[in-house]
Amino acid sequence: MKKIYIYLQTKIMKQVLLLMILPLPLYVFAQDAPDTARLPYHPMLKEGKTWLYKDHHFEEKIDGEGDVYDYDEYETDYNFVLRGDTVINGERAFKMYRESENGSSKYVYAWIEQDKRVYRIHEGTTEKVLYYDFNLKRDNLWYDNISGDKLFLHHVDTINVNKQSYNRYHFYTYNWPSEVFNWVEGIGSLDQGILFNGYTEILPCICDYITFEKCFEDGKQIFPQMNIPDAILSIPLKRKDNEAIYDLQGRKVTTPQKNGLYIKDGKKFICR
């Protein structure tokens, strides 16, 4: 189980490390990306609105000596649907259900949207957690209540998807190496949908991870995750030594341990 969890971490770290070895001419610095005029606000919450995610489950492959040499991956689609509403602390809230391919349905969250701010209320609680604030302006700080990250709003621009235009918010983190995050009005996170930094809480298994695929509104697909313009890199990132070895937390390793999972030249490998 631990090896599977480490393997999943690698998928995320690999994307970060690949950004770190991009050629310098591809970088776009903060002062080169001014805000554009914002479009009218696109609300996040609406009855029947659906975010489609794909669950990736992994099973270890064990060789004759008992070592893990690979993983089998199994995929399952899950819809996160806003269906029905309720009143929590005197406020109207949309109920969200996770629906699987086999027809099962489970209530997971309630959501409230007020003044361009989107709040989540976890099952069994009445506490509002601020998930998105689309009132933010350039240079504003955002403290993510789920991950604890401190984000900096670099700029706001627009993207056009399926003949529909959306305001997009570009953030970067203060930690090193810096990560780039993007919000899209009416959708949520560009790569995680509405469940930005919160999807791990509702995974069917700790061995899994999920990917955001599509968003539907009024029965129509309005936003596919694929074929979206790449995020602008907000700050310059340094090259890494291609021969260096790193653990899954991005720390340089001088003496890899046997059967440990590491990253070298942007690729994972098991030390033999």
PDB file of C-alpha atoms in Angstrom:
ATOM      1  CA  MET A   1       0.000   0.000   0.000  1.00  0.00           C
ATOM      2  CA  LYS A   2       2.821   2.392   0.909  1.00  0.00           C
ATOM      3  CA  LYS A   3       4.571   1.713  -2.415  1.00  0.00           C
ATOM      4  CA  ILE A   4       1.372   2.493  -4.324  1.00  0.00           C
ATOM      5  CA  TYR A   5       0.984   5.782  -2.454  1.00  0.00           C
ATOM      6  CA  ILE A   6       4.591   6.686  -3.277  1.00  0.00           C
ATOM      7  CA  TYR A   7       3.988   5.809  -6.931  1.00  0.00           C
ATOM      8  CA  LEU A   8       0.991   8.156  -7.064  1.00  0.00           C
ATOM      9  CA  GLN A   9       3.044  10.966  -5.531  1.00  0.00           C
ATOM     10  CA  THR A  10       5.538  10.511  -8.341  1.00  0.00           C
ATOM     11  CA  LYS A  11       2.931  11.268 -11.010  1.00  0.00           C
ATOM     12  CA  ILE A  12       2.356  14.674  -9.456  1.00  0.00           C
ATOM     13  CA  MET A  13       6.032  15.411  -8.750  1.00  0.00           C
ATOM     14  CA  LYS A  14       6.993  14.429 -12.289  1.00  0.00           C
ATOM     15  CA  GLN A  15       4.844  17.226 -13.709  1.00  0.00           C
ATOM     16  CA  VAL A  16       6.463  19.746 -11.342  1.00  0.00           C
ATOM     17  CA  LEU A  17       9.990  18.605 -12.189  1.00  0.00           C
ATOM     18  CA  LEU A  18       9.301  18.749 -15.906  1.00  0.00           C
ATOM     19  CA  LEU A  19       8.408  22.406 -15.490  1.00  0.00           C
ATOM     20  CA  MET A  20      11.699  22.929 -13.679  1.00  0.00           C
ATOM     21  CA  ILE A  21      13.781  21.728 -16.658  1.00  0.00           C
ATOM     22  CA  LEU A  22      12.014  23.696 -19.381  1.00  0.00           C
ATOM     23  CA  PRO A  23      14.284  25.950 -21.491  1.00  0.00           C
ATOM     24  CA  LEU A  24      14.488  29.501 -20.203  1.00  0.00           C
ATOM     25  CA  PRO A  25      13.110  31.136 -23.417  1.00  0.00           C
ATOM     26  CA  LEU A  26       9.689  29.600 -22.643  1.00  0.00           C
ATOM     27  CA  TYR A  27       9.294  31.473 -19.374  1.00  0.00           C
ATOM     28  CA  VAL A  28       6.907  34.396 -19.033  1.00  0.00           C
ATOM     29  CA  PHE A  29       7.859  36.748 -16.242  1.00  0.00           C
ATOM     30  CA  ALA A  30       5.384  38.465 -13.949  1.00  0.00           C
ATOM     31  CA  GLN A  31       5.840  41.963 -15.354  1.00  0.00           C
ATOM     32  CA  ASP A  32       5.066  40.697 -18.875  1.00  0.00           C
ATOM     33  CA  ALA A  33       1.470  39.629 -18.200  1.00  0.00           C
ATOM     34  CA  PRO A  34      -0.919  42.483 -17.328  1.00  0.00           C
ATOM     35  CA  ASP A  35      -4.566  41.917 -16.419  1.00  0.00           C
ATOM     36  CA  THR A  36      -7.157  42.023 -19.171  1.00  0.00           C
ATOM     37  CA  ALA A  37     -10.642  43.457 -18.838  1.00  0.00           C
ATOM     38  CA  ARG A  38     -12.847  40.944 -17.039  1.00  0.00           C
ATOM     39  CA  LEU A  39     -15.965  39.412 -18.548  1.00  0.00           C
ATOM     40  CA  PRO A  40     -19.281  39.304 -16.648  1.00  0.00           C
ATOM     41  CA  TYR A  41     -19.101  36.821 -13.792  1.00  0.00           C
ATOM     42  CA  HIS A  42     -19.926  33.181 -14.599  1.00  0.00           C
ATOM     43  CA  PRO A  43     -21.570  31.577 -11.512  1.00  0.00           C
ATOM     44  CA  MET A  44     -20.160  28.290 -10.228  1.00  0.00           C
ATOM     45  CA  LEU A  45     -23.298  26.681  -8.791  1.00  0.00           C
ATOM     46  CA  LYS A  46     -26.381  25.621 -10.726  1.00  0.00           C
ATOM     47  CA  GLU A  47     -28.884  22.793 -10.328  1.00  0.00           C
ATOM     48  CA  GLY A  48     -27.784  19.710 -12.263  1.00  0.00           C
ATOM     49  CA  LYS A  49     -24.293  21.009 -12.991  1.00  0.00           C
ATOM     50  CA  THR A  50     -21.844  18.114 -13.192  1.00  0.00           C
ATOM     51  CA  TRP A  51     -18.082  17.666 -12.981  1.00  0.00           C
ATOM     52  CA  LEU A  52     -16.800  14.381 -14.435  1.00  0.00           C
ATOM     53  CA  TYR A  53     -13.725  12.830 -12.822  1.00  0.00           C
ATOM     54  CA  LYS A  54     -11.807   9.654 -13.561  1.00  0.00           C
ATOM     55  CA  ASP A  55     -10.611   7.550 -10.639  1.00  0.00           C
ATOM     56  CA  HIS A  56      -7.261   5.780 -11.160  1.00  0.00           C
ATOM     57  CA  HIS A  57      -6.747   2.722  -8.967  1.00  0.00           C
ATOM     58  CA  PHE A  58      -3.443   0.835  -8.788  1.00  0.00           C
ATOM     59  CA  GLU A  59      -2.552  -2.743  -7.894  1.00  0.00           C
ATOM     60  CA  GLU A  60       1.039  -3.849  -7.342  1.00  0.00           C
ATOM     61  CA  LYS A  61       2.781  -6.374  -9.598  1.00  0.00           C
ATOM     62  CA  ILE A  62       5.091  -8.566  -7.524  1.00  0.00           C
ATOM     63  CA  ASP A  63       7.955 -10.591  -8.991  1.00  0.00           C
ATOM     64  CA  GLY A  64       9.159 -13.988  -7.767  1.00  0.00           C
ATOM     65  CA  GLU A  65      11.420 -12.371  -5.176  1.00  0.00           C
ATOM     66  CA  GLY A  66       8.612 -10.355  -3.661  1.00  0.00           C
ATOM     67  CA  ASP A  67       9.648  -7.009  -5.150  1.00  0.00           C
ATOM     68  CA  VAL A  68       7.287  -4.573  -6.854  1.00  0.00           C
ATOM     69  CA  TYR A  69       8.270  -4.232 -10.515  1.00  0.00           C
ATOM     70  CA  ASP A  70       5.208  -2.457 -11.943  1.00  0.00           C
ATOM     71  CA  TYR A  71       1.557  -1.488 -11.335  1.00  0.00           C
ATOM     72  CA  ASP A  72      -1.773  -2.345 -12.953  1.00  0.00           C
ATOM     73  CA  GLU A  73      -4.045   0.670 -13.383  1.00  0.00           C
ATOM     74  CA  TYR A  74      -7.848   0.535 -13.382  1.00  0.00           C
ATOM     75  CA  GLU A  75     -10.084   3.502 -14.266  1.00  0.00           C
ATOM     76  CA  THR A  76     -13.613   4.359 -13.130  1.00  0.00           C
ATOM     77  CA  ASP A  77     -15.691   7.440 -13.989  1.00  0.00           C
ATOM     78  CA  TYR A  78     -17.374   9.466 -11.231  1.00  0.00           C
ATOM     79  CA  ASN A  79     -19.825  12.339 -11.642  1.00  0.00           C
ATOM     80  CA  PHE A  80     -19.969  15.016  -8.958  1.00  0.00           C
ATOM     81  CA  VAL A  81     -23.454  16.447  -9.397  1.00  0.00           C
ATOM     82  CA  LEU A  82     -25.307  19.377  -7.823  1.00  0.00           C
ATOM     83  CA  ARG A  83     -28.722  17.902  -7.109  1.00  0.00           C
ATOM     84  CA  GLY A  84     -31.237  19.568  -4.848  1.00  0.00           C
ATOM     85  CA  ASP A  85     -30.674  22.180  -2.178  1.00  0.00           C
ATOM     86  CA  THR A  86     -31.009  22.661   1.546  1.00  0.00           C
ATOM     87  CA  VAL A  87     -30.792  25.429   4.146  1.00  0.00           C
ATOM     88  CA  ILE A  88     -27.721  25.570   6.396  1.00  0.00           C
ATOM     89  CA  ASN A  89     -27.492  28.297   9.032  1.00  0.00           C
ATOM     90  CA  GLY A  90     -30.233  30.204   7.205  1.00  0.00           C
ATOM     91  CA  GLU A  91     -28.441  30.127   3.841  1.00  0.00           C
ATOM     92  CA  ARG A  92     -29.370  28.238   0.692  1.00  0.00           C
ATOM     93  CA  ALA A  93     -26.842  25.520  -0.157  1.00  0.00           C
ATOM     94  CA  PHE A  94     -26.554  23.189  -3.152  1.00  0.00           C
ATOM     95  CA  LYS A  95     -26.077  19.502  -2.319  1.00  0.00           C
ATOM     96  CA  MET A  96     -23.361  17.594  -4.197  1.00  0.00           C
ATOM     97  CA  TYR A  97     -23.416  13.843  -4.813  1.00  0.00           C
ATOM     98  CA  ARG A  98     -20.709  11.513  -6.072  1.00  0.00           C
ATOM     99  CA  GLU A  99     -22.243   9.092  -8.582  1.00  0.00           C
ATOM    100  CA  SER A 100     -20.354   6.074  -9.926  1.00  0.00           C
ATOM    101  CA  GLU A 101     -20.683   3.969 -13.060  1.00  0.00           C
ATOM    102  CA  ASN A 102     -22.487   1.224 -11.134  1.00  0.00           C
ATOM    103  CA  GLY A 103     -25.313   3.587 -10.200  1.00  0.00           C
ATOM    104  CA  SER A 104     -24.315   4.219  -6.569  1.00  0.00           C
ATOM    105  CA  SER A 105     -24.737   7.741  -5.193  1.00  0.00           C
ATOM    106  CA  LYS A 106     -23.247   9.341  -2.078  1.00  0.00           C
ATOM    107  CA  TYR A 107     -23.758  12.801  -0.627  1.00  0.00           C
ATOM    108  CA  VAL A 108     -20.343  14.432  -0.114  1.00  0.00           C
ATOM    109  CA  TYR A 109     -20.634  18.234   0.159  1.00  0.00           C
ATOM    110  CA  ALA A 110     -22.889  21.258   0.235  1.00  0.00           C
ATOM    111  CA  TRP A 111     -21.863  24.451  -1.573  1.00  0.00           C
ATOM    112  CA  ILE A 112     -22.839  28.094  -1.087  1.00  0.00           C
ATOM    113  CA  GLU A 113     -22.117  30.928  -3.523  1.00  0.00           C
ATOM    114  CA  GLN A 114     -22.332  34.557  -2.401  1.00  0.00           C
ATOM    115  CA  ASP A 115     -20.855  37.723  -3.901  1.00  0.00           C
ATOM    116  CA  LYS A 116     -18.491  35.802  -6.236  1.00  0.00           C
ATOM    117  CA  ARG A 117     -17.270  33.679  -3.319  1.00  0.00           C
ATOM    118  CA  VAL A 118     -17.781  29.909  -3.229  1.00  0.00           C
ATOM    119  CA  TYR A 119     -17.934  28.022   0.082  1.00  0.00           C
ATOM    120  CA  ARG A 120     -17.889  24.296   0.771  1.00  0.00           C
ATOM    121  CA  ILE A 121     -19.604  22.584   3.707  1.00  0.00           C
ATOM    122  CA  HIS A 122     -18.448  19.047   4.409  1.00  0.00           C
ATOM    123  CA  GLU A 123     -20.907  16.260   5.174  1.00  0.00           C
ATOM    124  CA  GLY A 124     -21.844  16.211   8.847  1.00  0.00           C
ATOM    125  CA  THR A 125     -20.793  19.811   9.540  1.00  0.00           C
ATOM    126  CA  THR A 126     -22.255  23.290   9.195  1.00  0.00           C
ATOM    127  CA  GLU A 127     -18.939  25.127   8.900  1.00  0.00           C
ATOM    128  CA  LYS A 128     -18.397  27.126   5.702  1.00  0.00           C
ATOM    129  CA  VAL A 129     -14.932  26.786   4.187  1.00  0.00           C
ATOM    130  CA  LEU A 130     -14.051  29.440   1.603  1.00  0.00           C
ATOM    131  CA  TYR A 131     -12.908  27.629  -1.550  1.00  0.00           C
ATOM    132  CA  TYR A 132     -12.839  30.392  -4.167  1.00  0.00           C
ATOM    133  CA  ASP A 133     -12.918  34.187  -4.124  1.00  0.00           C
ATOM    134  CA  PHE A 134     -13.346  35.633  -7.600  1.00  0.00           C
ATOM    135  CA  ASN A 135     -13.201  39.187  -6.234  1.00  0.00           C
ATOM    136  CA  LEU A 136      -9.411  38.941  -5.962  1.00  0.00           C
ATOM    137  CA  LYS A 137      -7.341  41.446  -7.893  1.00  0.00           C
ATOM    138  CA  ARG A 138      -3.824  41.333  -9.229  1.00  0.00           C
ATOM    139  CA  ASP A 139      -1.151  41.119  -6.499  1.00  0.00           C
ATOM    140  CA  ASN A 140      -3.693  39.938  -3.904  1.00  0.00           C
ATOM    141  CA  LEU A 141      -2.726  37.075  -1.588  1.00  0.00           C
ATOM    142  CA  TRP A 142      -4.872  33.973  -1.220  1.00  0.00           C
ATOM    143  CA  TYR A 143      -4.479  31.541   1.686  1.00  0.00           C
ATOM    144  CA  ASP A 144      -5.846  28.174   0.614  1.00  0.00           C
ATOM    145  CA  ASN A 145      -7.898  26.746   3.484  1.00  0.00           C
ATOM    146  CA  ILE A 146      -7.468  23.137   2.329  1.00  0.00           C
ATOM    147  CA  SER A 147      -3.772  22.783   1.480  1.00  0.00           C
ATOM    148  CA  GLY A 148      -2.481  25.672   3.606  1.00  0.00           C
ATOM    149  CA  ASP A 149      -0.659  27.113   0.584  1.00  0.00           C
ATOM    150  CA  LYS A 150      -0.111  30.863   0.294  1.00  0.00           C
ATOM    151  CA  LEU A 151      -0.916  31.855  -3.295  1.00  0.00           C
ATOM    152  CA  PHE A 152      -0.223  35.087  -5.147  1.00  0.00           C
ATOM    153  CA  LEU A 153      -2.639  36.246  -7.877  1.00  0.00           C
ATOM    154  CA  HIS A 154      -0.362  37.076 -10.757  1.00  0.00           C
ATOM    155  CA  HIS A 155      -2.964  38.229 -13.295  1.00  0.00           C
ATOM    156  CA  VAL A 156      -6.410  37.556 -14.781  1.00  0.00           C
ATOM    157  CA  ASP A 157      -7.027  36.858 -18.464  1.00  0.00           C
ATOM    158  CA  THR A 158      -9.741  35.144 -20.556  1.00  0.00           C
ATOM    159  CA  ILE A 159      -9.918  31.854 -22.430  1.00  0.00           C
ATOM    160  CA  ASN A 160     -12.449  30.647 -25.004  1.00  0.00           C
ATOM    161  CA  VAL A 161     -13.734  27.076 -24.771  1.00  0.00           C
ATOM    162  CA  ASN A 162     -16.593  25.659 -26.860  1.00  0.00           C
ATOM    163  CA  LYS A 163     -17.420  29.194 -28.046  1.00  0.00           C
ATOM    164  CA  GLN A 164     -17.801  30.329 -24.429  1.00  0.00           C
ATOM    165  CA  SER A 165     -15.376  32.794 -22.827  1.00  0.00           C
ATOM    166  CA  TYR A 166     -14.271  32.565 -19.207  1.00  0.00           C
ATOM    167  CA  ASN A 167     -12.190  34.651 -16.829  1.00  0.00           C
ATOM    168  CA  ARG A 168      -9.039  32.755 -15.795  1.00  0.00           C
ATOM    169  CA  TYR A 169      -7.013  33.550 -12.671  1.00  0.00           C
ATOM    170  CA  HIS A 170      -3.276  32.767 -12.591  1.00  0.00           C
ATOM    171  CA  PHE A 171      -1.700  32.067  -9.193  1.00  0.00           C
ATOM    172  CA  TYR A 172       1.691  30.894  -8.025  1.00  0.00           C
ATOM    173  CA  THR A 173       2.805  29.656  -4.626  1.00  0.00           C
ATOM    174  CA  TYR A 174       5.501  31.135  -2.413  1.00  0.00           C
ATOM    175  CA  ASN A 175       7.055  27.760  -1.618  1.00  0.00           C
ATOM    176  CA  TRP A 176       9.988  26.430  -3.661  1.00  0.00           C
ATOM    177  CA  PRO A 177       9.775  24.994  -6.204  1.00  0.00           C
ATOM    178  CA  SER A 178       6.858  27.283  -7.030  1.00  0.00           C
ATOM    179  CA  GLU A 179       3.694  25.685  -8.372  1.00  0.00           C
ATOM    180  CA  VAL A 180       1.309  27.369 -10.791  1.00  0.00           C
ATOM    181  CA  PHE A 181      -2.446  27.227 -10.200  1.00  0.00           C
ATOM    182  CA  ASN A 182      -5.290  28.457 -12.407  1.00  0.00           C
ATOM    183  CA  TRP A 183      -8.920  29.109 -11.544  1.00  0.00           C
ATOM    184  CA  VAL A 184     -11.664  29.470 -14.127  1.00  0.00           C
ATOM    185  CA  GLU A 185     -14.947  31.177 -13.253  1.00  0.00           C
ATOM    186  CA  GLY A 186     -17.851  28.747 -13.334  1.00  0.00           C
ATOM    187  CA  ILE A 187     -15.524  25.721 -13.482  1.00  0.00           C
ATOM    188  CA  GLY A 188     -13.115  25.835 -10.550  1.00  0.00           C
ATOM    189  CA  SER A 189      -9.477  24.815 -10.849  1.00  0.00           C
ATOM    190  CA  LEU A 190      -8.280  24.384 -14.432  1.00  0.00           C
ATOM    191  CA  ASP A 191      -6.899  20.915 -13.752  1.00  0.00           C
ATOM    192  CA  GLN A 192      -9.015  19.821 -10.751  1.00  0.00           C
ATOM    193  CA  GLY A 193     -12.459  21.278 -11.427  1.00  0.00           C
ATOM    194  CA  ILE A 194     -14.587  22.392  -8.511  1.00  0.00           C
ATOM    195  CA  LEU A 195     -12.740  20.065  -6.093  1.00  0.00           C
ATOM    196  CA  PHE A 196      -9.595  22.204  -5.996  1.00  0.00           C
ATOM    197  CA  ASN A 197      -7.213  20.754  -3.364  1.00  0.00           C
ATOM    198  CA  GLY A 198     -10.077  18.832  -1.766  1.00  0.00           C
ATOM    199  CA  TYR A 199     -10.637  15.761  -3.894  1.00  0.00           C
ATOM    200  CA  THR A 200      -8.382  13.462  -1.826  1.00  0.00           C
ATOM    201  CA  GLU A 201     -10.946  13.474   0.981  1.00  0.00           C
ATOM    202  CA  ILE A 202     -13.529  11.590  -1.085  1.00  0.00           C
ATOM    203  CA  LEU A 203     -11.369   9.049  -2.926  1.00  0.00           C
ATOM    204  CA  PRO A 204     -12.817   5.507  -2.876  1.00  0.00           C
ATOM    205  CA  CYS A 205      -9.383   4.182  -1.819  1.00  0.00           C
ATOM    206  CA  ILE A 206      -6.200   5.738  -0.428  1.00  0.00           C
ATOM    207  CA  CYS A 207      -4.399   3.987  -3.306  1.00  0.00           C
ATOM    208  CA  ASP A 208      -6.248   6.125  -5.868  1.00  0.00           C
ATOM    209  CA  TYR A 209      -6.010   9.531  -7.440  1.00  0.00           C
ATOM    210  CA  ILE A 210      -8.568  11.252  -9.660  1.00  0.00           C
ATOM    211  CA  THR A 211      -8.342  13.527 -12.691  1.00  0.00           C
ATOM    212  CA  PHE A 212     -10.808  16.185 -13.790  1.00  0.00           C
ATOM    213  CA  GLU A 213     -12.199  15.424 -17.263  1.00  0.00           C
ATOM    214  CA  LYS A 214     -15.233  17.560 -18.157  1.00  0.00           C
ATOM    215  CA  CYS A 215     -17.911  19.918 -16.842  1.00  0.00           C
ATOM    216  CA  PHE A 216     -21.576  19.890 -17.888  1.00  0.00           C
ATOM    217  CA  GLU A 217     -24.220  22.588 -17.437  1.00  0.00           C
ATOM    218  CA  ASP A 218     -27.874  22.411 -18.547  1.00  0.00           C
ATOM    219  CA  GLY A 219     -27.133  18.977 -19.978  1.00  0.00           C
ATOM    220  CA  LYS A 220     -24.366  20.251 -22.276  1.00  0.00           C
ATOM    221  CA  GLN A 221     -20.613  19.859 -22.042  1.00  0.00           C
ATOM    222  CA  ILE A 222     -19.255  23.346 -21.449  1.00  0.00           C
ATOM    223  CA  PHE A 223     -15.670  22.664 -20.448  1.00  0.00           C
ATOM    224  CA  PRO A 224     -13.316  19.817 -21.356  1.00  0.00           C
ATOM    225  CA  GLN A 225     -10.125  19.608 -19.330  1.00  0.00           C
ATOM    226  CA  MET A 226      -8.130  18.602 -22.413  1.00  0.00           C
ATOM    227  CA  ASN A 227      -6.984  21.009 -25.132  1.00  0.00           C
ATOM    228  CA  ILE A 228      -6.996  24.007 -22.778  1.00  0.00           C
ATOM    229  CA  PRO A 229      -4.222  26.577 -23.322  1.00  0.00           C
ATOM    230  CA  ASP A 230      -1.260  25.992 -21.026  1.00  0.00           C
ATOM    231  CA  ALA A 231      -0.944  28.140 -17.939  1.00  0.00           C
ATOM    232  CA  ILE A 232       1.513  31.012 -18.112  1.00  0.00           C
ATOM    233  CA  LEU A 233       4.514  30.366 -15.903  1.00  0.00           C
ATOM    234  CA  SER A 234       4.479  33.188 -13.426  1.00  0.00           C
ATOM    235  CA  ILE A 235       8.101  33.132 -12.273  1.00  0.00           C
ATOM    236  CA  PRO A 236      11.401  31.907 -13.729  1.00  0.00           C
ATOM    237  CA  LEU A 237      12.308  28.380 -12.660  1.00  0.00           C
ATOM    238  CA  LYS A 238      15.870  27.090 -12.490  1.00  0.00           C
ATOM    239  CA  ARG A 239      17.233  24.155 -14.434  1.00  0.00           C
ATOM    240  CA  LYS A 240      17.997  20.969 -12.537  1.00  0.00           C
ATOM    241  CA  ASP A 241      21.060  18.804 -12.937  1.00  0.00           C
ATOM    242  CA  ASN A 242      19.849  15.951 -15.133  1.00  0.00           C
ATOM    243  CA  GLU A 243      22.159  13.481 -13.380  1.00  0.00           C
ATOM    244  CA  ALA A 244      20.950  14.405  -9.909  1.00  0.00           C
ATOM    245  CA  ILE A 245      18.555  12.108  -8.027  1.00  0.00           C
ATOM    246  CA  TYR A 246      15.604  13.388  -5.986  1.00  0.00           C
ATOM    247  CA  ASP A 247      13.072  11.841  -3.652  1.00  0.00           C
ATOM    248  CA  LEU A 248       9.337  12.362  -4.122  1.00  0.00           C
ATOM    249  CA  GLN A 249       9.443  15.550  -2.040  1.00  0.00           C
ATOM    250  CA  GLY A 250      11.970  17.108  -4.455  1.00  0.00           C
ATOM    251  CA  ARG A 251      14.953  16.756  -2.090  1.00  0.00           C
ATOM    252  CA  LYS A 252      18.328  15.839  -3.571  1.00  0.00           C
ATOM    253  CA  VAL A 253      19.462  12.338  -2.624  1.00  0.00           C
ATOM    254  CA  THR A 254      23.109  11.234  -2.544  1.00  0.00           C
ATOM    255  CA  THR A 255      22.576   7.605  -1.435  1.00  0.00           C
ATOM    256  CA  PRO A 256      19.351   6.062  -2.807  1.00  0.00           C
ATOM    257  CA  GLN A 257      17.961   3.152  -0.793  1.00  0.00           C
ATOM    258  CA  LYS A 258      17.254  -0.234  -2.374  1.00  0.00           C
ATOM    259  CA  ASN A 259      13.676  -0.604  -3.692  1.00  0.00           C
ATOM    260  CA  GLY A 260      13.096   3.091  -3.052  1.00  0.00           C
ATOM    261  CA  LEU A 261      11.228   5.183  -5.615  1.00  0.00           C
ATOM    262  CA  TYR A 262      13.140   8.240  -6.909  1.00  0.00           C
ATOM    263  CA  ILE A 263      13.203  10.777  -9.731  1.00  0.00           C
ATOM    264  CA  LYS A 264      16.077  11.318 -12.153  1.00  0.00           C
ATOM    265  CA  ASP A 265      15.992  13.510 -15.268  1.00  0.00           C
ATOM    266  CA  GLY A 266      12.246  14.034 -14.742  1.00  0.00           C
ATOM    267  CA  LYS A 267      11.499  10.276 -14.680  1.00  0.00           C
ATOM    268  CA  LYS A 268      10.704   7.921 -11.816  1.00  0.00           C
ATOM    269  CA  PHE A 269      12.765   4.804 -11.184  1.00  0.00           C
ATOM    270  CA  ILE A 270      13.063   2.080  -8.546  1.00  0.00           C
ATOM    271  CA  CYS A 271      16.538   1.752  -7.079  1.00  0.00           C
ATOM    272  CA  ARG A 272      17.780  -1.829  -7.441  1.00  0.00           C
TER     273      ARG A 272
END
